[in-house]
PDB file of C-alpha atoms in Angstrom:
ATOM      1  CA  UNK A 251       8.785 -23.149  79.577  1.00  0.00           C
ATOM      2  CA  UNK A 252       8.120 -26.013  81.957  1.00  0.00           C
ATOM      3  CA  UNK A 253       7.448 -28.902  79.597  1.00  0.00           C
ATOM      4  CA  UNK A 254       8.886 -32.358  79.009  1.00  0.00           C
ATOM      5  CA  UNK A 255      11.434 -32.574  76.166  1.00  0.00           C
ATOM      6  CA  UNK A 256       9.198 -35.056  74.284  1.00  0.00           C
ATOM      7  CA  UNK A 257       6.496 -32.405  73.877  1.00  0.00           C
ATOM      8  CA  UNK A 258       8.719 -30.092  71.823  1.00  0.00           C
ATOM      9  CA  UNK A 259       8.128 -30.147  68.072  1.00  0.00           C
ATOM     10  CA  UNK A 260      10.998 -29.870  65.579  1.00  0.00           C
ATOM     11  CA  UNK A 261      11.206 -29.173  61.868  1.00  0.00           C
ATOM     12  CA  UNK A 262      13.807 -30.963  59.737  1.00  0.00           C
ATOM     13  CA  UNK A 263      15.850 -28.238  58.043  1.00  0.00           C
ATOM     14  CA  UNK A 264      17.809 -30.272  55.520  1.00  0.00           C
ATOM     15  CA  UNK A 265      18.422 -33.739  54.135  1.00  0.00           C
ATOM     16  CA  UNK A 266      16.112 -36.536  53.046  1.00  0.00           C
ATOM     17  CA  UNK A 267      13.277 -35.564  55.408  1.00  0.00           C
ATOM     18  CA  UNK A 268      13.421 -31.775  54.945  1.00  0.00           C
ATOM     19  CA  UNK A 269      10.310 -29.901  56.028  1.00  0.00           C
ATOM     20  CA  UNK A 270       8.803 -32.751  58.076  1.00  0.00           C
ATOM     21  CA  UNK A 271       7.716 -32.187  61.669  1.00  0.00           C
ATOM     22  CA  UNK A 272       8.988 -34.565  64.329  1.00  0.00           C
ATOM     23  CA  UNK A 273       9.610 -35.150  68.017  1.00  0.00           C
ATOM     24  CA  UNK A 274      12.832 -36.409  69.590  1.00  0.00           C
ATOM     25  CA  UNK A 275      12.307 -39.955  70.838  1.00  0.00           C
ATOM     26  CA  UNK A 276      15.729 -41.582  70.927  1.00  0.00           C
ATOM     27  CA  UNK A 277      18.889 -40.917  72.852  1.00  0.00           C
ATOM     28  CA  UNK A 278      21.917 -39.243  71.395  1.00  0.00           C
ATOM     29  CA  UNK A 279      23.917 -41.498  69.074  1.00  0.00           C
ATOM     30  CA  UNK A 280      27.199 -39.822  68.188  1.00  0.00           C
ATOM     31  CA  UNK A 281      25.916 -36.337  67.232  1.00  0.00           C
ATOM     32  CA  UNK A 282      22.494 -37.569  66.160  1.00  0.00           C
ATOM     33  CA  UNK A 283      19.175 -38.055  67.915  1.00  0.00           C
ATOM     34  CA  UNK A 284      16.387 -40.499  67.167  1.00  0.00           C
ATOM     35  CA  UNK A 285      13.302 -38.726  65.890  1.00  0.00           C
ATOM     36  CA  UNK A 286       9.754 -39.852  65.182  1.00  0.00           C
ATOM     37  CA  UNK A 287       7.854 -38.078  62.444  1.00  0.00           C
ATOM     38  CA  UNK A 288       4.421 -36.620  63.058  1.00  0.00           C
ATOM     39  CA  UNK A 289       3.172 -37.973  59.743  1.00  0.00           C
ATOM     40  CA  UNK A 290       0.133 -39.959  60.811  1.00  0.00           C
ATOM     41  CA  UNK A 291       0.363 -42.268  57.787  1.00  0.00           C
ATOM     42  CA  UNK A 292       3.484 -43.832  59.350  1.00  0.00           C
ATOM     43  CA  UNK A 293       3.740 -42.619  62.971  1.00  0.00           C
ATOM     44  CA  UNK A 294       6.244 -45.275  64.050  1.00  0.00           C
ATOM     45  CA  UNK A 295       9.004 -44.309  61.595  1.00  0.00           C
ATOM     46  CA  UNK A 296      12.108 -43.715  63.737  1.00  0.00           C
ATOM     47  CA  UNK A 297      15.325 -42.446  62.155  1.00  0.00           C
ATOM     48  CA  UNK A 298      18.519 -40.786  63.395  1.00  0.00           C
ATOM     49  CA  UNK A 299      19.238 -37.226  62.255  1.00  0.00           C
ATOM     50  CA  UNK A 300      22.020 -34.827  63.212  1.00  0.00           C
ATOM     51  CA  UNK A 301      20.913 -32.252  65.793  1.00  0.00           C
ATOM     52  CA  UNK A 302      22.034 -29.371  63.550  1.00  0.00           C
ATOM     53  CA  UNK A 303      19.455 -30.357  60.943  1.00  0.00           C
ATOM     54  CA  UNK A 304      16.582 -29.783  63.356  1.00  0.00           C
ATOM     55  CA  UNK A 305      14.943 -26.532  64.461  1.00  0.00           C
ATOM     56  CA  UNK A 306      12.737 -26.433  67.573  1.00  0.00           C
ATOM     57  CA  UNK A 307       9.414 -24.722  66.876  1.00  0.00           C
ATOM     58  CA  UNK A 308       8.242 -22.009  69.239  1.00  0.00           C
ATOM     59  CA  UNK A 309       4.871 -23.678  69.848  1.00  0.00           C
ATOM     60  CA  UNK A 310       5.139 -27.148  71.418  1.00  0.00           C
ATOM     61  CA  UNK A 311       2.665 -30.024  71.170  1.00  0.00           C
ATOM     62  CA  UNK A 312      -0.314 -30.687  68.941  1.00  0.00           C
ATOM     63  CA  UNK A 313      -3.547 -28.740  68.612  1.00  0.00           C
ATOM     64  CA  UNK A 314      -6.545 -30.164  70.470  1.00  0.00           C
ATOM     65  CA  UNK A 315      -8.755 -31.601  67.719  1.00  0.00           C
ATOM     66  CA  UNK A 316     -11.480 -33.448  69.636  1.00  0.00           C
ATOM     67  CA  UNK A 317     -12.185 -30.913  72.362  1.00  0.00           C
ATOM     68  CA  UNK A 318     -15.030 -32.297  74.457  1.00  0.00           C
ATOM     69  CA  UNK A 319     -17.911 -30.544  76.182  1.00  0.00           C
ATOM     70  CA  UNK A 320     -17.245 -29.406  79.749  1.00  0.00           C
ATOM     71  CA  UNK A 321     -19.387 -30.513  82.714  1.00  0.00           C
ATOM     72  CA  UNK A 322     -19.802 -29.653  86.403  1.00  0.00           C
ATOM     73  CA  UNK A 323     -18.650 -31.375  89.575  1.00  0.00           C
ATOM     74  CA  UNK A 324     -21.856 -33.373  90.114  1.00  0.00           C
ATOM     75  CA  UNK A 325     -21.702 -34.723  86.552  1.00  0.00           C
ATOM     76  CA  UNK A 326     -18.006 -35.491  87.062  1.00  0.00           C
ATOM     77  CA  UNK A 327     -18.641 -37.690  90.110  1.00  0.00           C
ATOM     78  CA  UNK A 328     -21.700 -39.393  88.564  1.00  0.00           C
ATOM     79  CA  UNK A 329     -20.343 -40.239  85.127  1.00  0.00           C
ATOM     80  CA  UNK A 330     -16.817 -39.036  84.348  1.00  0.00           C
ATOM     81  CA  UNK A 331     -14.494 -39.725  87.310  1.00  0.00           C
ATOM     82  CA  UNK A 332     -11.785 -42.068  86.044  1.00  0.00           C
ATOM     83  CA  UNK A 333     -13.243 -42.185  82.523  1.00  0.00           C
ATOM     84  CA  UNK A 334     -10.381 -40.233  80.958  1.00  0.00           C
ATOM     85  CA  UNK A 335     -12.572 -37.409  79.591  1.00  0.00           C
ATOM     86  CA  UNK A 336     -11.049 -34.686  81.829  1.00  0.00           C
ATOM     87  CA  UNK A 337     -13.352 -31.781  80.900  1.00  0.00           C
ATOM     88  CA  UNK A 338     -14.481 -30.795  84.420  1.00  0.00           C
ATOM     89  CA  UNK A 339     -15.152 -27.052  84.643  1.00  0.00           C
ATOM     90  CA  UNK A 340     -16.998 -24.947  87.224  1.00  0.00           C
ATOM     91  CA  UNK A 341     -16.795 -21.285  88.180  1.00  0.00           C
ATOM     92  CA  UNK A 342     -13.714 -21.887  90.331  1.00  0.00           C
ATOM     93  CA  UNK A 343     -11.972 -25.040  89.019  1.00  0.00           C
ATOM     94  CA  UNK A 344     -11.072 -26.532  85.652  1.00  0.00           C
ATOM     95  CA  UNK A 345      -9.161 -29.542  84.474  1.00  0.00           C
ATOM     96  CA  UNK A 346      -6.422 -28.462  82.034  1.00  0.00           C
ATOM     97  CA  UNK A 347      -8.255 -29.474  78.834  1.00  0.00           C
ATOM     98  CA  UNK A 348     -11.316 -27.469  79.919  1.00  0.00           C
ATOM     99  CA  UNK A 349      -9.330 -24.226  80.199  1.00  0.00           C
ATOM    100  CA  UNK A 350      -9.918 -21.524  77.581  1.00  0.00           C
ATOM    101  CA  UNK A 351      -7.925 -18.578  76.343  1.00  0.00           C
ATOM    102  CA  UNK A 352      -8.403 -15.569  78.680  1.00  0.00           C
ATOM    103  CA  UNK A 353      -9.129 -17.702  81.767  1.00  0.00           C
ATOM    104  CA  UNK A 354      -7.329 -16.541  84.898  1.00  0.00           C
ATOM    105  CA  UNK A 355      -6.047 -19.094  87.375  1.00  0.00           C
ATOM    106  CA  UNK A 356      -5.843 -18.548  91.140  1.00  0.00           C
ATOM    107  CA  UNK A 357      -2.250 -17.274  91.164  1.00  0.00           C
ATOM    108  CA  UNK A 358      -3.155 -14.416  88.776  1.00  0.00           C
ATOM    109  CA  UNK A 359      -1.717 -16.069  85.645  1.00  0.00           C
ATOM    110  CA  UNK A 360      -3.752 -15.658  82.459  1.00  0.00           C
ATOM    111  CA  UNK A 361      -4.230 -18.462  79.952  1.00  0.00           C
ATOM    112  CA  UNK A 362      -3.154 -16.955  76.618  1.00  0.00           C
ATOM    113  CA  UNK A 363      -4.239 -19.701  74.182  1.00  0.00           C
ATOM    114  CA  UNK A 364      -6.473 -22.751  74.141  1.00  0.00           C
ATOM    115  CA  UNK A 365      -4.631 -25.799  75.527  1.00  0.00           C
ATOM    116  CA  UNK A 366      -2.598 -28.128  73.308  1.00  0.00           C
ATOM    117  CA  UNK A 367      -1.773 -31.820  73.666  1.00  0.00           C
ATOM    118  CA  UNK A 368       1.702 -32.927  74.735  1.00  0.00           C
ATOM    119  CA  UNK A 369       3.478 -36.251  75.099  1.00  0.00           C
ATOM    120  CA  UNK A 370       1.423 -39.114  76.615  1.00  0.00           C
ATOM    121  CA  UNK A 371      -1.825 -37.076  76.481  1.00  0.00           C
ATOM    122  CA  UNK A 372      -0.537 -34.365  78.813  1.00  0.00           C
ATOM    123  CA  UNK A 373      -1.980 -30.882  78.382  1.00  0.00           C
ATOM    124  CA  UNK A 374       0.108 -27.839  77.443  1.00  0.00           C
ATOM    125  CA  UNK A 375      -1.089 -24.479  78.759  1.00  0.00           C
ATOM    126  CA  UNK A 376       0.342 -21.118  77.710  1.00  0.00           C
ATOM    127  CA  UNK A 377       0.494 -18.784  80.715  1.00  0.00           C
ATOM    128  CA  UNK A 378       1.230 -15.065  80.818  1.00  0.00           C
ATOM    129  CA  UNK A 379       4.454 -15.282  82.867  1.00  0.00           C
ATOM    130  CA  UNK A 380       5.641 -18.865  82.407  1.00  0.00           C
ATOM    131  CA  UNK A 381       4.981 -19.408  78.694  1.00  0.00           C
ATOM    132  CA  UNK A 382       4.091 -23.095  78.108  1.00  0.00           C
ATOM    133  CA  UNK A 383       3.627 -25.481  81.044  1.00  0.00           C
ATOM    134  CA  UNK A 384       2.751 -29.176  80.877  1.00  0.00           C
ATOM    135  CA  UNK A 385       0.161 -30.685  83.217  1.00  0.00           C
ATOM    136  CA  UNK A 386      -1.425 -34.104  83.692  1.00  0.00           C
ATOM    137  CA  UNK A 387      -4.961 -33.872  82.224  1.00  0.00           C
ATOM    138  CA  UNK A 388      -6.877 -34.993  85.319  1.00  0.00           C
ATOM    139  CA  UNK A 389      -5.580 -32.434  87.816  1.00  0.00           C
ATOM    140  CA  UNK A 390      -8.051 -29.761  89.048  1.00  0.00           C
ATOM    141  CA  UNK A 391      -6.657 -26.251  88.571  1.00  0.00           C
ATOM    142  CA  UNK A 392      -7.976 -23.487  90.838  1.00  0.00           C
ATOM    143  CA  UNK A 393      -9.395 -20.557  88.877  1.00  0.00           C
ATOM    144  CA  UNK A 394      -9.529 -16.891  89.887  1.00  0.00           C
ATOM    145  CA  UNK A 395     -11.526 -16.364  93.068  1.00  0.00           C
ATOM    146  CA  UNK A 396     -10.853 -19.860  94.422  1.00  0.00           C
ATOM    147  CA  UNK A 397      -8.981 -19.531  97.716  1.00  0.00           C
ATOM    148  CA  UNK A 398      -9.056 -23.242  98.569  1.00  0.00           C
ATOM    149  CA  UNK A 399      -5.919 -24.373  96.745  1.00  0.00           C
ATOM    150  CA  UNK A 400      -2.277 -25.264  97.278  1.00  0.00           C
ATOM    151  CA  UNK A 401       0.733 -25.134  95.003  1.00  0.00           C
ATOM    152  CA  UNK A 402       2.200 -28.588  94.295  1.00  0.00           C
ATOM    153  CA  UNK A 403       5.125 -28.202  96.728  1.00  0.00           C
ATOM    154  CA  UNK A 404       2.659 -27.335  99.544  1.00  0.00           C
ATOM    155  CA  UNK A 405       0.666 -30.574  99.230  1.00  0.00           C
ATOM    156  CA  UNK A 406       1.016 -32.853 102.215  1.00  0.00           C
ATOM    157  CA  UNK A 407      -0.310 -36.198 103.369  1.00  0.00           C
ATOM    158  CA  UNK A 408      -4.118 -36.200 103.895  1.00  0.00           C
ATOM    159  CA  UNK A 409      -4.806 -33.252 101.571  1.00  0.00           C
ATOM    160  CA  UNK A 410      -7.599 -34.035  99.107  1.00  0.00           C
ATOM    161  CA  UNK A 411      -8.013 -32.576  95.616  1.00  0.00           C
ATOM    162  CA  UNK A 412     -11.445 -31.396  94.461  1.00  0.00           C
ATOM    163  CA  UNK A 413     -11.656 -34.392  92.135  1.00  0.00           C
ATOM    164  CA  UNK A 414     -11.468 -36.792  95.079  1.00  0.00           C
ATOM    165  CA  UNK A 415      -7.793 -37.785  94.792  1.00  0.00           C
ATOM    166  CA  UNK A 416      -6.052 -38.196  98.154  1.00  0.00           C
ATOM    167  CA  UNK A 417      -2.497 -37.003  98.699  1.00  0.00           C
ATOM    168  CA  UNK A 418      -0.675 -39.909 100.359  1.00  0.00           C
ATOM    169  CA  UNK A 419       2.654 -38.216 101.164  1.00  0.00           C
ATOM    170  CA  UNK A 420       4.340 -34.824 101.093  1.00  0.00           C
ATOM    171  CA  UNK A 421       5.454 -33.473  97.708  1.00  0.00           C
ATOM    172  CA  UNK A 422       9.106 -33.190  96.768  1.00  0.00           C
ATOM    173  CA  UNK A 423      10.930 -30.653  94.625  1.00  0.00           C
ATOM    174  CA  UNK A 424      12.757 -32.192  91.650  1.00  0.00           C
ATOM    175  CA  UNK A 425      16.217 -31.329  90.375  1.00  0.00           C
ATOM    176  CA  UNK A 426      14.609 -30.232  87.076  1.00  0.00           C
ATOM    177  CA  UNK A 427      13.890 -26.563  87.740  1.00  0.00           C
ATOM    178  CA  UNK A 428      10.202 -25.774  88.073  1.00  0.00           C
ATOM    179  CA  UNK A 429       8.964 -29.365  88.605  1.00  0.00           C
ATOM    180  CA  UNK A 430       7.429 -30.855  91.756  1.00  0.00           C
ATOM    181  CA  UNK A 431       6.487 -34.517  92.272  1.00  0.00           C
ATOM    182  CA  UNK A 432       3.133 -35.102  93.962  1.00  0.00           C
ATOM    183  CA  UNK A 433       1.933 -38.437  95.354  1.00  0.00           C
ATOM    184  CA  UNK A 434      -1.708 -39.457  94.989  1.00  0.00           C
ATOM    185  CA  UNK A 435      -3.658 -42.576  95.966  1.00  0.00           C
ATOM    186  CA  UNK A 436      -3.587 -45.709  93.791  1.00  0.00           C
ATOM    187  CA  UNK A 437       0.233 -45.516  93.733  1.00  0.00           C
ATOM    188  CA  UNK A 438       0.209 -42.514  91.411  1.00  0.00           C
ATOM    189  CA  UNK A 439       2.981 -39.960  91.361  1.00  0.00           C
ATOM    190  CA  UNK A 440       2.862 -37.015  88.956  1.00  0.00           C
ATOM    191  CA  UNK A 441       5.377 -34.345  88.051  1.00  0.00           C
ATOM    192  CA  UNK A 442       3.637 -30.962  88.066  1.00  0.00           C
ATOM    193  CA  UNK A 443       4.914 -27.434  87.318  1.00  0.00           C
ATOM    194  CA  UNK A 444       5.463 -25.630  90.636  1.00  0.00           C
ATOM    195  CA  UNK A 445       3.372 -22.622  89.511  1.00  0.00           C
ATOM    196  CA  UNK A 446       0.052 -24.492  89.089  1.00  0.00           C
ATOM    197  CA  UNK A 447      -2.529 -23.895  91.873  1.00  0.00           C
ATOM    198  CA  UNK A 448      -4.309 -27.197  92.560  1.00  0.00           C
ATOM    199  CA  UNK A 449      -7.894 -26.991  93.856  1.00  0.00           C
ATOM    200  CA  UNK A 450      -8.635 -28.720  97.156  1.00  0.00           C
ATOM    201  CA  UNK A 451     -11.896 -30.222  98.402  1.00  0.00           C
TER     202      UNK A 451
END
């Protein structure tokens, strides 16, 4: 899995909060971690629980409840660029939220399930060889048949993504295995799984 730790979901195994689902939000304090419950009636409840009382669930993140309607590139540039909808989908590119189970991306990976939501509105995608990967929602992923793409580590200054974002400097590999940092215009830097083919203009 190539996902941020905050996107993992845990179940409390014992104690006062047994059975509740939570995410780890705080740093280690003695042998405990700060957790935030996923109970929407009180989402800000933060408590410390011993690590041994938590079990990480196999499926990370939250199901996508308000899945929007996808649209093409022309519609994207006219009405949706920068609007935070992120449902661009054509025959050869898709933003992560617009992916569907059984899609194939340009590197031959198959999408095994519909995307889920991770920490800070990221998108979790289950791939055939990498299991779950976490991607920023606005990135354009190259689908099968698209030959105009680069992997994150291959991006260099002056490359341009299909969605109009300019790459302002060469990418760097991070010490966290599987992650690459890419640098886009408007002082944006994003950490992206190395295996994701990004569609170019």
